[in-house]
mmCIF file of C-alpha atoms and ligand atoms in Angstrom:
data_model
loop_
_atom_site.group_PDB
_atom_site.id
_atom_site.type_symbol
_atom_site.label_atom_id
_atom_site.label_comp_id
_atom_site.label_asym_id
_atom_site.label_seq_id
_atom_site.Cartn_x
_atom_site.Cartn_y
_atom_site.Cartn_z
ATOM 1 C CA MET A 235 -13.942 -91.851 13.143
ATOM 2 C CA PRO A 236 -14.998 -89.823 15.753
ATOM 3 C CA ARG A 237 -14.405 -86.470 14.856
ATOM 4 C CA SER A 238 -13.520 -83.122 16.756
ATOM 5 C CA GLY A 239 -14.116 -79.734 15.596
ATOM 6 C CA PRO A 240 -16.966 -77.215 15.542
ATOM 7 C CA ARG A 241 -20.731 -78.856 15.732
ATOM 8 C CA ALA A 242 -24.013 -78.024 14.364
ATOM 9 C CA VAL A 243 -27.630 -78.627 14.691
ATOM 10 C CA VAL A 244 -29.994 -78.350 11.647
ATOM 11 C CA LEU A 245 -33.895 -77.163 12.075
ATOM 12 C CA SER A 246 -36.318 -77.128 9.342
ATOM 13 C CA VAL A 247 -39.388 -75.185 10.195
ATOM 14 C CA GLY A 248 -43.022 -75.945 8.651
ATOM 15 C CA SER A 249 -45.950 -77.848 9.586
ATOM 16 C CA GLU A 250 -46.126 -78.898 5.842
ATOM 17 C CA LEU A 251 -43.039 -81.003 5.896
ATOM 18 C CA LEU A 252 -44.260 -83.041 9.484
ATOM 19 C CA ARG A 253 -47.416 -83.685 7.028
ATOM 20 C CA GLY A 254 -45.270 -85.020 4.307
ATOM 21 C CA GLU A 255 -46.243 -82.214 1.912
ATOM 22 C CA THR A 256 -43.276 -81.045 1.352
ATOM 23 C CA VAL A 257 -40.007 -82.879 1.207
ATOM 24 C CA ASP A 258 -37.031 -81.737 3.380
ATOM 25 C CA THR A 259 -34.441 -81.212 0.257
ATOM 26 C CA ASN A 260 -33.216 -78.102 2.437
ATOM 27 C CA ALA A 261 -31.953 -80.387 5.675
ATOM 28 C CA ALA A 262 -30.149 -82.359 3.153
ATOM 29 C CA PHE A 263 -28.458 -79.759 1.034
ATOM 30 C CA LEU A 264 -27.460 -78.101 4.563
ATOM 31 C CA ALA A 265 -26.051 -81.296 5.880
ATOM 32 C CA GLY A 266 -24.049 -82.121 3.221
ATOM 33 C CA SER A 267 -22.856 -78.430 2.529
ATOM 34 C CA LEU A 268 -22.092 -78.258 6.317
ATOM 35 C CA ALA A 269 -19.831 -81.800 5.971
ATOM 36 C CA GLU A 270 -17.958 -80.324 3.133
ATOM 37 C CA LEU A 271 -16.825 -77.323 5.317
ATOM 38 C CA GLY A 272 -15.995 -80.138 7.943
ATOM 39 C CA VAL A 273 -18.400 -79.260 10.618
ATOM 40 C CA THR A 274 -19.938 -82.238 12.278
ATOM 41 C CA VAL A 275 -24.160 -82.347 12.489
ATOM 42 C CA LEU A 276 -25.266 -83.628 15.074
ATOM 43 C CA GLU A 277 -29.082 -83.388 14.922
ATOM 44 C CA VAL A 278 -31.575 -82.412 12.018
ATOM 45 C CA HIS A 279 -35.255 -81.852 13.062
ATOM 46 C CA GLN A 280 -38.449 -80.345 11.539
ATOM 47 C CA LEU A 281 -40.797 -78.368 13.730
ATOM 48 C CA PRO A 282 -43.786 -77.326 13.423
ATOM 49 C CA ASP A 283 -44.931 -74.074 12.703
ATOM 50 C CA ASP A 284 -45.374 -73.316 16.799
ATOM 51 C CA ARG A 285 -43.136 -70.261 18.358
ATOM 52 C CA GLY A 286 -42.501 -72.403 21.604
ATOM 53 C CA VAL A 287 -41.647 -75.468 19.869
ATOM 54 C CA ILE A 288 -39.191 -73.322 18.017
ATOM 55 C CA ALA A 289 -37.769 -71.430 20.432
ATOM 56 C CA GLU A 290 -37.061 -74.518 22.447
ATOM 57 C CA ALA A 291 -35.290 -76.261 19.840
ATOM 58 C CA PHE A 292 -32.909 -73.736 19.402
ATOM 59 C CA GLN A 293 -32.175 -73.354 23.022
ATOM 60 C CA ARG A 294 -31.366 -76.990 23.760
ATOM 61 C CA ALA A 295 -30.072 -77.200 20.403
ATOM 62 C CA ARG A 296 -27.524 -74.452 21.515
ATOM 63 C CA GLU A 297 -26.479 -76.441 24.669
ATOM 64 C CA THR A 298 -24.885 -79.098 22.364
ATOM 65 C CA ALA A 299 -23.675 -77.600 19.053
ATOM 66 C CA ASP A 300 -21.507 -74.664 18.262
ATOM 67 C CA LEU A 301 -23.654 -73.752 15.388
ATOM 68 C CA VAL A 302 -27.333 -73.908 14.566
ATOM 69 C CA ILE A 303 -28.470 -73.265 11.161
ATOM 70 C CA ALA A 304 -32.461 -72.694 10.893
ATOM 71 C CA THR A 305 -34.485 -72.767 7.515
ATOM 72 C CA GLY A 306 -37.967 -71.774 6.925
ATOM 73 C CA GLY A 307 -40.733 -69.668 8.318
ATOM 74 C CA LEU A 308 -39.469 -66.598 7.426
ATOM 75 C CA GLY A 309 -42.642 -65.354 5.378
ATOM 76 C CA PRO A 310 -44.290 -62.719 6.059
ATOM 77 C CA THR A 311 -47.668 -64.433 7.135
ATOM 78 C CA HIS A 312 -48.569 -65.061 11.056
ATOM 79 C CA ASP A 313 -47.367 -68.534 10.791
ATOM 80 C CA ASP A 314 -43.926 -67.999 9.791
ATOM 81 C CA LEU A 315 -42.090 -67.657 13.366
ATOM 82 C CA THR A 316 -39.223 -68.722 13.175
ATOM 83 C CA ARG A 317 -38.112 -65.299 14.335
ATOM 84 C CA GLU A 318 -40.148 -65.331 17.127
ATOM 85 C CA GLY A 319 -38.679 -68.340 18.038
ATOM 86 C CA LEU A 320 -34.807 -67.798 18.352
ATOM 87 C CA ALA A 321 -36.045 -64.032 19.435
ATOM 88 C CA ASP A 322 -37.749 -66.348 22.524
ATOM 89 C CA ALA A 323 -34.553 -67.878 23.015
ATOM 90 C CA LEU A 324 -32.154 -65.163 22.767
ATOM 91 C CA GLY A 325 -34.141 -63.398 25.217
ATOM 92 C CA GLU A 326 -34.559 -60.762 23.152
ATOM 93 C CA GLU A 327 -37.112 -58.205 21.964
ATOM 94 C CA LEU A 328 -37.978 -58.015 17.780
ATOM 95 C CA ARG A 329 -37.287 -54.561 16.552
ATOM 96 C CA PRO A 330 -38.791 -53.091 13.201
ATOM 97 C CA ASP A 331 -35.194 -52.606 11.340
ATOM 98 C CA THR A 332 -35.224 -49.328 9.502
ATOM 99 C CA ALA A 333 -32.734 -50.144 6.483
ATOM 100 C CA LEU A 334 -34.749 -53.821 5.922
ATOM 101 C CA GLU A 335 -38.175 -51.785 5.693
ATOM 102 C CA ALA A 336 -36.728 -49.473 3.162
ATOM 103 C CA THR A 337 -35.303 -52.846 1.249
ATOM 104 C CA LEU A 338 -38.319 -54.469 1.573
ATOM 105 C CA HIS A 339 -40.469 -50.859 0.045
ATOM 106 C CA GLU A 340 -37.698 -50.800 -2.586
ATOM 107 C CA ARG A 341 -38.538 -54.183 -3.903
ATOM 108 C CA PHE A 342 -42.122 -54.321 -4.201
ATOM 109 C CA ALA A 343 -42.073 -50.867 -5.822
ATOM 110 C CA ALA A 344 -42.554 -52.398 -9.254
ATOM 111 C CA TYR A 345 -45.079 -54.771 -8.156
ATOM 112 C CA GLY A 346 -47.200 -51.655 -6.536
ATOM 113 C CA ARG A 347 -48.244 -51.666 -2.511
ATOM 114 C CA MET A 348 -46.315 -53.791 -0.551
ATOM 115 C CA PRO A 349 -49.161 -55.512 2.026
ATOM 116 C CA GLU A 350 -48.566 -54.743 5.817
ATOM 117 C CA SER A 351 -47.882 -57.678 6.752
ATOM 118 C CA ASN A 352 -44.391 -57.953 5.125
ATOM 119 C CA LEU A 353 -43.259 -55.390 7.180
ATOM 120 C CA ARG A 354 -42.878 -58.883 9.414
ATOM 121 C CA GLN A 355 -39.848 -59.437 7.653
ATOM 122 C CA ALA A 356 -38.288 -56.292 8.606
ATOM 123 C CA LEU A 357 -37.882 -57.340 12.267
ATOM 124 C CA LEU A 358 -34.698 -57.931 13.850
ATOM 125 C CA VAL A 359 -32.985 -58.436 17.218
ATOM 126 C CA PRO A 360 -30.323 -56.308 18.401
ATOM 127 C CA SER A 361 -27.758 -59.444 18.089
ATOM 128 C CA ALA A 362 -29.066 -60.323 14.627
ATOM 129 C CA GLU A 363 -27.336 -59.068 11.206
ATOM 130 C CA PRO A 364 -29.576 -59.463 8.424
ATOM 131 C CA LEU A 365 -28.460 -61.305 5.661
ATOM 132 C CA ALA A 366 -29.145 -60.408 2.275
ATOM 133 C CA ASN A 367 -32.060 -62.626 -0.097
ATOM 134 C CA PRO A 368 -31.949 -60.896 -3.288
ATOM 135 C CA ILE A 369 -33.501 -63.648 -5.049
ATOM 136 C CA GLY A 370 -36.890 -63.386 -2.374
ATOM 137 C CA SER A 371 -38.456 -60.847 -0.043
ATOM 138 C CA ALA A 372 -37.417 -62.848 3.460
ATOM 139 C CA PRO A 373 -34.058 -62.135 4.720
ATOM 140 C CA GLY A 374 -31.882 -63.996 6.480
ATOM 141 C CA TRP A 375 -30.131 -63.672 9.760
ATOM 142 C CA TRP A 376 -26.619 -63.866 10.942
ATOM 143 C CA VAL A 377 -26.497 -63.976 15.143
ATOM 144 C CA ASP A 378 -23.174 -63.931 16.595
ATOM 145 C CA SER A 379 -24.338 -63.314 20.686
ATOM 146 C CA THR A 380 -22.784 -64.547 23.945
ATOM 147 C CA THR A 381 -25.650 -67.598 23.770
ATOM 148 C CA GLY A 382 -24.120 -69.150 21.016
ATOM 149 C CA THR A 383 -24.238 -68.670 17.071
ATOM 150 C CA ALA A 384 -27.371 -69.119 14.517
ATOM 151 C CA ALA A 385 -28.033 -68.455 10.818
ATOM 152 C CA LEU A 386 -31.810 -68.127 9.872
ATOM 153 C CA LEU A 387 -32.246 -68.909 5.966
ATOM 154 C CA PRO A 388 -35.653 -68.882 3.954
ATOM 155 C CA GLY A 389 -37.395 -72.018 3.360
ATOM 156 C CA VAL A 390 -37.475 -71.549 -0.765
ATOM 157 C CA PRO A 391 -34.597 -73.798 -1.568
ATOM 158 C CA ALA A 392 -32.980 -71.896 -4.296
ATOM 159 C CA GLU A 393 -33.003 -68.955 -1.778
ATOM 160 C CA MET A 394 -31.828 -70.747 0.641
ATOM 161 C CA ARG A 395 -28.937 -72.023 -1.199
ATOM 162 C CA ARG A 396 -27.920 -68.834 -2.563
ATOM 163 C CA MET A 397 -27.393 -67.261 0.938
ATOM 164 C CA TRP A 398 -25.873 -69.886 2.048
ATOM 165 C CA THR A 399 -23.230 -70.046 -0.321
ATOM 166 C CA ASP A 400 -22.749 -66.071 -0.651
ATOM 167 C CA GLU A 401 -23.724 -65.133 2.966
ATOM 168 C CA VAL A 402 -23.877 -67.686 5.331
ATOM 169 C CA ALA A 403 -20.987 -70.447 4.425
ATOM 170 C CA PRO A 404 -18.216 -67.725 4.272
ATOM 171 C CA ARG A 405 -19.415 -66.418 8.037
ATOM 172 C CA VAL A 406 -19.346 -70.431 9.610
ATOM 173 C CA LYS A 407 -15.536 -70.650 8.157
ATOM 174 C CA ARG A 408 -14.764 -67.199 10.027
ATOM 175 C CA ARG A 409 -16.191 -67.788 12.565
ATOM 176 C CA LEU A 410 -15.733 -71.505 13.591
ATOM 177 C CA SER A 411 -12.378 -72.603 11.645
ATOM 178 C CA PRO A 412 -13.512 -75.597 10.331
ATOM 179 C CA SER A 413 -11.376 -77.680 8.734
ATOM 180 C CA ALA A 414 -12.741 -79.426 5.515
ATOM 181 C CA PRO A 415 -11.666 -83.242 5.158
ATOM 182 C CA ALA A 416 -10.388 -84.716 2.542
ATOM 183 C CA VAL A 417 -12.666 -86.819 0.781
ATOM 184 C CA ARG A 418 -12.177 -88.973 -2.750
ATOM 185 C CA VAL A 419 -14.944 -90.884 -4.373
ATOM 186 C CA LEU A 420 -14.745 -93.756 -6.856
ATOM 187 C CA LYS A 421 -17.985 -94.683 -8.753
ATOM 188 C CA THR A 422 -18.525 -97.959 -10.039
ATOM 189 C CA PHE A 423 -21.162 -99.347 -12.417
ATOM 190 C CA ALA A 424 -22.712 -102.727 -12.959
ATOM 191 C CA ILE A 425 -21.600 -104.485 -9.279
ATOM 192 C CA GLY A 426 -23.900 -105.017 -6.166
ATOM 193 C CA GLU A 427 -22.534 -102.926 -2.837
ATOM 194 C CA SER A 428 -22.032 -106.317 -1.767
ATOM 195 C CA ALA A 429 -19.930 -107.211 -4.624
ATOM 196 C CA VAL A 430 -17.822 -104.147 -4.065
ATOM 197 C CA ALA A 431 -17.274 -105.019 -0.582
ATOM 198 C CA GLU A 432 -16.288 -108.548 -1.330
ATOM 199 C CA ARG A 433 -13.935 -107.406 -4.013
ATOM 200 C CA LEU A 434 -12.193 -104.795 -1.554
ATOM 201 C CA SER A 435 -11.409 -107.536 0.054
ATOM 202 C CA GLY A 436 -10.972 -105.587 3.762
ATOM 203 C CA LEU A 437 -10.317 -102.503 2.488
ATOM 204 C CA LEU A 438 -13.320 -100.763 3.433
ATOM 205 C CA GLU A 439 -13.120 -102.124 6.729
ATOM 206 C CA ALA A 440 -9.528 -101.444 7.513
ATOM 207 C CA PRO A 441 -8.769 -98.211 5.058
ATOM 208 C CA GLY A 442 -6.013 -97.024 6.957
ATOM 209 C CA ASP A 443 -5.682 -95.123 10.687
ATOM 210 C CA GLY A 444 -7.711 -91.908 10.607
ATOM 211 C CA ILE A 445 -9.438 -92.666 7.127
ATOM 212 C CA GLU A 446 -13.425 -93.160 7.423
ATOM 213 C CA SER A 447 -14.635 -95.219 4.408
ATOM 214 C CA GLY A 448 -18.118 -95.222 3.526
ATOM 215 C CA ILE A 449 -19.960 -97.306 0.512
ATOM 216 C CA TYR A 450 -23.490 -95.932 -0.760
ATOM 217 C CA ALA A 451 -25.733 -97.397 -3.810
ATOM 218 C CA ARG A 452 -26.577 -94.372 -6.123
ATOM 219 C CA ASP A 453 -28.838 -94.687 -8.919
ATOM 220 C CA ASP A 454 -25.719 -93.888 -11.224
ATOM 221 C CA GLY A 455 -24.082 -97.106 -9.694
ATOM 222 C CA VAL A 456 -22.151 -98.220 -6.098
ATOM 223 C CA HIS A 457 -19.641 -95.181 -4.822
ATOM 224 C CA LEU A 458 -17.400 -95.594 -2.209
ATOM 225 C CA ARG A 459 -15.957 -92.856 0.005
ATOM 226 C CA PHE A 460 -12.914 -92.438 1.785
ATOM 227 C CA ALA A 461 -12.501 -89.172 4.070
ATOM 228 C CA THR A 462 -9.792 -87.785 6.518
ATOM 229 C CA SER A 463 -8.971 -85.228 8.581
ATOM 230 C CA ASP A 464 -5.508 -85.920 7.820
ATOM 231 C CA GLY A 465 -4.768 -84.285 4.870
ATOM 232 C CA ASP A 466 -5.138 -85.570 1.005
ATOM 233 C CA GLU A 467 -2.044 -87.536 0.781
ATOM 234 C CA ARG A 468 -3.241 -89.863 3.083
ATOM 235 C CA LEU A 469 -6.198 -91.207 0.724
ATOM 236 C CA GLU A 470 -4.036 -92.415 -1.961
ATOM 237 C CA GLN A 471 -3.160 -95.544 -1.233
ATOM 238 C CA PRO A 472 -6.600 -96.579 -0.262
ATOM 239 C CA ALA A 473 -8.240 -94.861 -3.562
ATOM 240 C CA ARG A 474 -5.178 -96.783 -5.617
ATOM 241 C CA ARG A 475 -5.554 -99.853 -4.134
ATOM 242 C CA ALA A 476 -9.621 -99.828 -4.708
ATOM 243 C CA ALA A 477 -9.011 -98.894 -8.235
ATOM 244 C CA GLU A 478 -7.155 -101.471 -8.794
ATOM 245 C CA LEU A 479 -9.126 -104.050 -7.429
ATOM 246 C CA LEU A 480 -12.158 -102.233 -9.054
ATOM 247 C CA GLY A 481 -11.136 -102.623 -12.485
ATOM 248 C CA ASP A 482 -13.110 -101.921 -15.785
ATOM 249 C CA ASP A 483 -16.320 -101.516 -13.542
ATOM 250 C CA LEU A 484 -14.681 -97.983 -11.928
ATOM 251 C CA TRP A 485 -15.736 -95.591 -14.669
ATOM 252 C CA GLY A 486 -14.889 -92.217 -12.548
ATOM 253 C CA THR A 487 -14.201 -90.437 -8.991
ATOM 254 C CA ASP A 488 -14.975 -87.460 -7.464
ATOM 255 C CA GLY A 489 -17.164 -84.967 -9.474
ATOM 256 C CA ASP A 490 -16.995 -87.221 -12.118
ATOM 257 C CA GLU A 491 -20.946 -87.272 -14.198
ATOM 258 C CA LEU A 492 -20.947 -90.878 -16.454
ATOM 259 C CA ALA A 493 -22.970 -88.751 -18.668
ATOM 260 C CA GLU A 494 -20.068 -86.437 -19.268
ATOM 261 C CA ILE A 495 -17.428 -89.103 -19.499
ATOM 262 C CA VAL A 496 -19.554 -90.729 -22.468
ATOM 263 C CA LEU A 497 -19.967 -87.322 -24.546
ATOM 264 C CA ARG A 498 -16.549 -86.551 -24.159
ATOM 265 C CA ARG A 499 -14.914 -90.323 -25.102
ATOM 266 C CA LEU A 500 -17.580 -89.832 -28.368
ATOM 267 C CA GLY A 501 -15.948 -86.544 -28.897
ATOM 268 C CA GLU A 502 -12.727 -88.034 -28.867
ATOM 269 C CA ARG A 503 -14.225 -90.848 -31.607
ATOM 270 C CA GLY A 504 -15.249 -88.034 -33.795
ATOM 271 C CA VAL A 505 -18.838 -88.415 -33.112
ATOM 272 C CA MET A 506 -20.235 -84.206 -33.098
ATOM 273 C CA THR A 507 -23.820 -84.981 -32.079
ATOM 274 C CA LEU A 508 -25.475 -87.453 -30.249
ATOM 275 C CA ALA A 509 -29.176 -88.551 -30.285
ATOM 276 C CA THR A 510 -31.059 -90.893 -28.249
ATOM 277 C CA TRP A 511 -34.340 -93.335 -28.794
ATOM 278 C CA GLU A 512 -35.766 -94.874 -25.907
ATOM 279 C CA ALA A 513 -38.642 -97.263 -24.215
ATOM 280 C CA GLY A 514 -39.927 -98.118 -21.091
ATOM 281 C CA THR A 515 -37.565 -95.262 -19.352
ATOM 282 C CA GLY A 516 -40.068 -92.452 -18.936
ATOM 283 C CA GLY A 517 -37.362 -90.211 -20.769
ATOM 284 C CA SER A 518 -34.835 -90.698 -18.132
ATOM 285 C CA LEU A 519 -31.807 -91.006 -20.387
ATOM 286 C CA LEU A 520 -32.745 -87.617 -22.430
ATOM 287 C CA ALA A 521 -33.506 -85.925 -18.994
ATOM 288 C CA ILE A 522 -29.709 -86.893 -17.719
ATOM 289 C CA LEU A 523 -28.145 -85.937 -21.046
ATOM 290 C CA ALA A 524 -29.940 -82.553 -21.409
ATOM 291 C CA GLY A 525 -28.793 -81.754 -17.594
ATOM 292 C CA VAL A 526 -24.940 -81.985 -18.480
ATOM 293 C CA ASP A 527 -23.430 -78.713 -18.358
ATOM 294 C CA PRO A 528 -22.539 -77.311 -21.852
ATOM 295 C CA SER A 529 -19.339 -75.098 -20.093
ATOM 296 C CA THR A 530 -17.818 -79.106 -19.226
ATOM 297 C CA ALA A 531 -18.221 -79.753 -23.074
ATOM 298 C CA ASP A 532 -15.025 -79.057 -24.806
ATOM 299 C CA GLY A 533 -14.333 -81.103 -27.772
ATOM 300 C CA ALA A 534 -17.287 -83.621 -26.535
ATOM 301 C CA ALA A 535 -20.118 -84.834 -28.257
ATOM 302 C CA ARG A 536 -22.900 -82.463 -27.809
ATOM 303 C CA TYR A 537 -26.575 -83.776 -27.167
ATOM 304 C CA ALA A 538 -28.577 -83.391 -30.181
ATOM 305 C CA GLY A 539 -32.028 -84.545 -28.090
ATOM 306 C CA GLY A 540 -33.972 -87.789 -27.873
ATOM 307 C CA VAL A 541 -37.540 -89.154 -28.027
ATOM 308 C CA LEU A 542 -39.391 -91.320 -25.765
ATOM 309 C CA ASP A 543 -40.868 -94.062 -27.983
ATOM 310 C CA ALA A 544 -44.223 -95.506 -26.220
ATOM 311 C CA GLY A 545 -45.781 -96.649 -29.733
ATOM 312 C CA GLY A 546 -42.898 -98.133 -31.763
ATOM 313 C CA THR A 547 -42.856 -94.946 -34.092
ATOM 314 C CA ALA A 548 -41.260 -92.698 -33.233
ATOM 315 C CA ALA A 549 -38.107 -91.150 -34.626
ATOM 316 C CA ALA A 550 -34.757 -90.070 -33.098
ATOM 317 C CA PRO A 551 -32.851 -86.955 -34.038
ATOM 318 C CA VAL A 552 -30.649 -87.062 -37.104
ATOM 319 C CA ALA A 553 -27.105 -87.550 -35.412
ATOM 320 C CA ASP A 554 -23.881 -88.517 -35.832
ATOM 321 C CA ALA A 555 -24.790 -91.506 -33.397
ATOM 322 C CA VAL A 556 -28.007 -92.673 -31.983
ATOM 323 C CA LEU A 557 -28.038 -94.592 -28.703
ATOM 324 C CA GLN A 558 -31.169 -96.573 -28.362
ATOM 325 C CA VAL A 559 -32.205 -97.968 -25.303
ATOM 326 C CA SER A 560 -35.442 -100.461 -24.209
ATOM 327 C CA LEU A 561 -35.959 -101.338 -20.779
ATOM 328 C CA LEU A 562 -37.950 -104.390 -20.257
ATOM 329 C CA PRO A 563 -40.362 -105.393 -17.952
ATOM 330 C CA GLY A 564 -38.895 -105.953 -14.551
ATOM 331 C CA ASP A 565 -39.482 -109.128 -12.472
ATOM 332 C CA ALA A 566 -41.202 -109.568 -8.853
ATOM 333 C CA HIS A 567 -37.900 -109.337 -7.232
ATOM 334 C CA GLY A 568 -37.188 -105.640 -8.866
ATOM 335 C CA ARG A 569 -34.765 -106.992 -11.636
ATOM 336 C CA SER A 570 -34.707 -105.699 -15.054
ATOM 337 C CA ARG A 571 -33.042 -105.883 -17.997
ATOM 338 C CA VAL A 572 -32.176 -103.114 -19.919
ATOM 339 C CA ARG A 573 -31.220 -103.696 -24.031
ATOM 340 C CA VAL A 574 -28.568 -101.044 -25.208
ATOM 341 C CA ALA A 575 -27.578 -100.502 -29.133
ATOM 342 C CA MET A 576 -25.848 -97.496 -30.956
ATOM 343 C CA SER A 577 -25.778 -96.980 -34.581
ATOM 344 C CA GLY A 578 -23.968 -94.536 -36.862
ATOM 345 C CA ALA A 579 -20.830 -93.172 -36.720
ATOM 346 C CA VAL A 580 -19.667 -95.396 -34.122
ATOM 347 C CA PRO A 581 -21.795 -98.357 -33.856
ATOM 348 C CA ILE A 582 -22.507 -101.023 -31.130
ATOM 349 C CA ALA A 583 -23.985 -104.079 -31.294
ATOM 350 C CA SER A 584 -27.084 -104.584 -29.104
ATOM 351 C CA VAL A 585 -26.413 -106.045 -25.718
ATOM 352 C CA GLU A 586 -28.055 -106.658 -22.360
ATOM 353 C CA ALA A 587 -27.096 -105.295 -18.978
ATOM 354 C CA ARG A 588 -28.904 -106.183 -15.605
ATOM 355 C CA ILE A 589 -30.360 -103.700 -13.113
ATOM 356 C CA HIS A 590 -31.833 -103.946 -9.832
ATOM 357 C CA GLY A 591 -34.415 -101.648 -8.275
ATOM 358 C CA SER A 592 -38.017 -99.843 -8.617
ATOM 359 C CA GLY A 593 -40.020 -96.944 -9.647
ATOM 360 C CA PRO A 594 -38.170 -93.381 -10.648
ATOM 361 C CA GLN A 595 -34.902 -95.172 -9.335
ATOM 362 C CA ARG A 596 -35.322 -98.293 -11.761
ATOM 363 C CA LEU A 597 -35.619 -95.492 -14.959
ATOM 364 C CA ARG A 598 -32.648 -93.695 -14.156
ATOM 365 C CA ARG A 599 -30.354 -96.604 -13.490
ATOM 366 C CA ALA A 600 -31.736 -98.158 -16.678
ATOM 367 C CA ALA A 601 -30.307 -94.555 -18.348
ATOM 368 C CA PHE A 602 -27.103 -94.857 -16.739
ATOM 369 C CA ALA A 603 -27.010 -98.501 -17.471
ATOM 370 C CA ALA A 604 -26.935 -97.493 -20.837
ATOM 371 C CA LEU A 605 -24.500 -95.184 -20.847
ATOM 372 C CA ASP A 606 -22.253 -97.337 -18.772
ATOM 373 C CA GLN A 607 -22.342 -99.954 -22.317
ATOM 374 C CA VAL A 608 -21.442 -97.032 -24.114
ATOM 375 C CA ARG A 609 -18.438 -96.230 -21.714
ATOM 376 C CA ARG A 610 -17.358 -99.833 -22.128
ATOM 377 C CA ALA A 611 -17.922 -99.800 -25.577
ATOM 378 C CA LEU A 612 -15.471 -97.329 -26.298
ATOM 379 C CA SER A 613 -13.198 -98.590 -23.963
ATOM 380 C CA GLY A 614 -12.861 -101.768 -26.170
ATOM 381 C CA LEU A 615 -14.913 -103.826 -23.305
HETATM 382 P P1 ATP B 783 -40.744 -66.954 1.868
HETATM 383 O O1 ATP B 783 -41.014 -65.601 2.348
HETATM 384 O O2 ATP B 783 -40.439 -67.111 0.568
HETATM 385 O O3 ATP B 783 -41.991 -68.084 1.817
HETATM 386 P P2 ATP B 783 -40.201 -68.852 4.110
HETATM 387 O O4 ATP B 783 -38.653 -68.891 5.005
HETATM 388 O O5 ATP B 783 -41.262 -68.249 4.842
HETATM 389 O O6 ATP B 783 -39.896 -68.176 2.907
HETATM 390 P P3 ATP B 783 -41.669 -71.368 4.072
HETATM 391 O O7 ATP B 783 -42.839 -70.499 3.935
HETATM 392 O O8 ATP B 783 -41.346 -71.857 5.106
HETATM 393 O O9 ATP B 783 -40.409 -70.381 3.681
HETATM 394 O O10 ATP B 783 -41.393 -72.271 2.914
HETATM 395 C C1 ATP B 783 -41.689 -71.898 1.122
HETATM 396 C C2 ATP B 783 -41.678 -72.751 0.467
HETATM 397 O O11 ATP B 783 -40.038 -73.411 0.336
HETATM 398 C C3 ATP B 783 -42.443 -74.162 0.815
HETATM 399 O O12 ATP B 783 -43.785 -74.157 0.704
HETATM 400 C C4 ATP B 783 -41.488 -75.771 0.629
HETATM 401 O O13 ATP B 783 -42.522 -75.575 -1.041
HETATM 402 C C5 ATP B 783 -40.366 -75.042 0.131
HETATM 403 N N1 ATP B 783 -39.703 -75.254 1.449
HETATM 404 C C6 ATP B 783 -39.652 -74.429 2.988
HETATM 405 N N2 ATP B 783 -39.012 -75.698 3.780
HETATM 406 C C7 ATP B 783 -38.409 -76.714 2.713
HETATM 407 C C8 ATP B 783 -37.879 -77.488 3.391
HETATM 408 N N3 ATP B 783 -37.408 -77.808 4.575
HETATM 409 N N4 ATP B 783 -37.075 -78.436 2.206
HETATM 410 C C9 ATP B 783 -37.927 -78.406 1.004
HETATM 411 N N5 ATP B 783 -38.214 -77.313 0.585
HETATM 412 C C10 ATP B 783 -38.570 -76.264 1.688
#
């Protein structure tokens, strides 16, 4: 579906990205966040620490996009050249900003003397407004000039994300008034992408006028996505139809997390604490359950921890219920079986589930398969 509305280009700066030493997770975050706001991302580029290349990329990007967002290269050293690149593209001169210098001196006061090189981070061009970075030294930039709109964010992911949320996203909304698309996601487990597509018998290809559909294989199963710019109610019909066709294989929608759902359902059955015992999974079940946000856990079972058993002797912590998972060796085609059982307050007899995948994905899929088996058993499936 062709989208109208504001368009952006994302630039990730850093030679380490081009050498494969750092994975460009910032671009993925920014592309996803821009799409959520309703800004179409036209292109994502990774650039070396080269002033000329950076300047040219800004120039080219602003020819097609309403907004250019760059991340990285705002540090204090000679190879942090994003400020210089944008200044060249704008035809503006970098000048020290006294307020930024004072903020930097204040920040470094706690550590003793500030290295001279950090003063580079207090440079600004006349059309740039500095953006606060409360958790790092590199301030960001917001530029709104006759030649275009751009934002510079630090490369450190936590600093970048915070600056995006607190400083850049509100400015993008004010400046470009994007209209956020309505999105509905349906999450399934235990069926492959092509089987889901077949079961939906044409709904993916023709979800309705003005509706975009997509199907994605994730670690926690196959997700379906419907999106439209024509209002949330347009998605009711295709989402309801898809849910009917998917039946018990559908475990959640939108922001639902499988681990949260399982802990909640266990809580409803009077299970106050859950522990895990896992073998062959690299501890992936523990990592997923330990990552559940406790603030969402009102009335849910509490995760009491678990063990990864490498030798058949480790014992799980004491809890109302203990979920046991063994990932069996996979075959040459990436197929594996997962043995799942639960003892304690809500016993589940040993069952086997099949998963597909390799590497870390295989381990996480085994954990999600175990959680899905618990969900099914608790629903009497
Ligand atoms: P700082 O002043 O804090 O160093 P910076 O803007 O100069 O910020 P960089 O020096 O480019 O940031 O990168 C700092 C670190 O942030 C890198 O070593 C890398 O670990 C991480 N990083 C940089 N760019 C990205 C990216 N695009 N995706 C994920 N991580 C990144």
